[in-house]
C-alpha cells in the first residue's frame, strides 16, 4: 500500500499571474494584490529636475520674511519682525496691511480660498476654508481679506475632543493667527489655498489645541533663560527660543496589500500575521540602496516640502524591510511643530500618488522594528547661538554646564511627565522593544560630559576628555576628528553633541506635547537655578563661580541618578533603575495618571502653560483616545477572526477530514497529525474568540482610567490570545485558502 500524508493534496486554488507569466497559487485577496503589485507601472510622470533647481523651490509657496519685506510698508514689516524675532506684542492695527499683501500674493499664486489651520487634541491637522470672494451688491464679486479675517476665525469649539471643557451645546471656538509661523500656499491638482497657521481656543479662552501650549511654554522658557543669561552678563534681551528637529520614521507598502488588510486599513497595524521566514535578521535593509519606486516618491515629497519651506535634510532606508526615514534641520519649536504636521500629510498624499500607503503607526508589523520620531531639542538666541553647545572644553564653559545641569535636574524631577507625553496605545507596542528606548526615562551624556560632571561632584572640574583623531589604518583614507564619546541608541533622552534627543516619541504623534513638556520643565529648572544663584551672589559677579560650583554639585548629587550611559535594553538596567528610584511606567494606563499629580499641576499652572482645567481635559482626552483605539482593534480582531480566519481554517479542516476519509476507504495507511493539529487549533481559536467577546460584555466604567486599565490588563491579553492561535493556523492552512496577504 502507498503511504501519504493528508496535507499532500491540494484543492483548486486561485492563481496570481506575475509579470513574467508564472503562476502562484494563493488566496483570492492576496492573489489580486500580488497581481496588481507585480504589474505596477508608475503613474506620475518623471519629474524635471533641471528646469527648476532645488534652491529655487525652497520657500516658493511661503509668505516668507523676504516676501513680506518686498510687499509690506517698512513700519509694518519692522513691527512684524519685532514680534517674530523678539517676542514683542502684535499690534492689531497692522493686520489690515498684512492681510491685503497676503491676499494679493496668494491670488497671484492661484488661490481662491484661505484656511485657518489648527491642531486639535486629536493630534491631526484641522482646517476651515473660506473664499476670498464676497458679493459686491451689484451682481458681481470682489476679492476681500481683512485684518479681522486674518486674525480670527470661528470653527466649532465642541466637535473636537475637549476633555469636558466644552459641552456639546457650547459650540463657539476661535482660531487666532500665529504670526510667528508663516502662511503658505497648499497646492492641489484643482487649485491652491492660502493656509494660515493658528492657535485654537474656546470662548472661555482655554486652549483646545496643541499649538497654544507650545507658544506659552516657549514664552516661559525665554523668561527664565533671560535670568540665567543676565547672571553671565548677557543683557541684550535677544529672544531665547527652543528649537527642534524631529526625525520621522515610516513604512511604505503597496496600496493593494494595504486595502487587502482590514486591520491595516482601520487600525494602522496588522492584528494578525505569522512571522515571515526572513525579516530584518540580516540587517541588509538599513541604509541600503533605495528602491527606484521609493526614491521617486521621496524626491517628489522633498520637492513639495521644499516649496513649503520645510528644511528636509536626510533620507535613508531604516532597519525594518519597507521602513524609511526623513529628517529636517532645526527650526524654532512652534514652526517645527507646524512643519512636522505638514510633513506627515505630505508623506501620505505623495505615497498615494505613487500607489503606496505610508504607515505612521509605531508598530505596524510585529517582529520587526517599529517607527519613532526622535525629537532633537535645544535652545538658543540670535546673540548667544546654541546654548547647549559645550565647545571644545566644556569644563570651562560655565554657562553651558549650568544649562546642561538644569536639563538633568528637569528630566530627573519630571521623568514621569516625559513618559506620559509619549504615551499612546500605538507607542505601547514599541517602547522597550529592540529598536526603541525602554519606558524607563534616563539621560545619556557620553564619556566627555559624564567625566566633567563626575569631576564637579568631586569638588570641581578642571579638564575635559579630548576629542582626538580616528585613524582607520588605510593610507588612502584621511584621519577623522573623533567625537569625545560614543552614542547610545537605547537611551530615551540622549545628549548628542549640541542638543538632547528625545527618542521615545512615537512616529504618529504630534511633537507638540513633548515640546511643551521639555520647554516647561527646563523653564522650571532654570528658574530654580537662577533664583539660587541670584540669592547666593546678591548681584556680585565675583561670587558667581563659587555659588555655581556649589549649585552644580548639589544638582548632580540629588539628580545624577537619571544619568545612565549603558545598555538600556539589559535586565540589569531595569534592576539598577529600580534601585535608583526611577519610574518604569510600561503602559499608557500606567503613565497618563502622572498628568493629574499635584507636582505636574503646579508646574504647568505656575508658568501659565496649562491651567488645571486644561491639563485635566488632556488627561481625559488621551485616556478616551487610548480606550477608543483599543476598542477599534478589538472589534476588528473579532470580525476578522470570525469572518476571515475561522472560515478559512474550517475549509481546510473539512478538506483534510474529507481526504482522510477517502484515503481510509481506499485502504491507504496515513497519519492524521495535521488534521489533529488543525482540530485543536480551530477549537482553541473558537474559545479565544469567545473569551475576547466576553471581555466586551462587561459594562463600561464611567471612570476613564478604570476603563483604560481594563483594556490594558484584560482586553489586550485576550486579543493577543486570538492572534496566537490565528498565527499558528496561518502556518498550517494551505496557502491558497488563507484570506489575507501574509
XYZ file of C-alpha atoms in Angstrom, residues 5 29 67 87 111 115 136 222 225-226 278 312 343 420 431 478 535 586 625 659 691:
21
model
C 0.023 12.444 4.354
C -7.465 38.796 -1.883
C 8.185 88.233 0.598
C 8.615 88.166 21.032
C -5.518 80.812 -4.514
C -7.868 78.411 5.513
C -20.391 93.423 -4.295
C 12.552 82.558 27.318
C 16.589 81.750 30.316
C 16.958 85.549 30.291
C 13.132 36.363 6.626
C 14.389 68.376 4.973
C 5.362 66.621 6.608
C 3.265 60.469 29.922
C 8.662 51.309 23.737
C 42.209 60.526 5.796
C 20.283 84.794 46.220
C 5.334 50.362 30.945
C -8.312 58.095 22.735
C -9.135 13.468 2.314
C -13.142 34.849 25.710
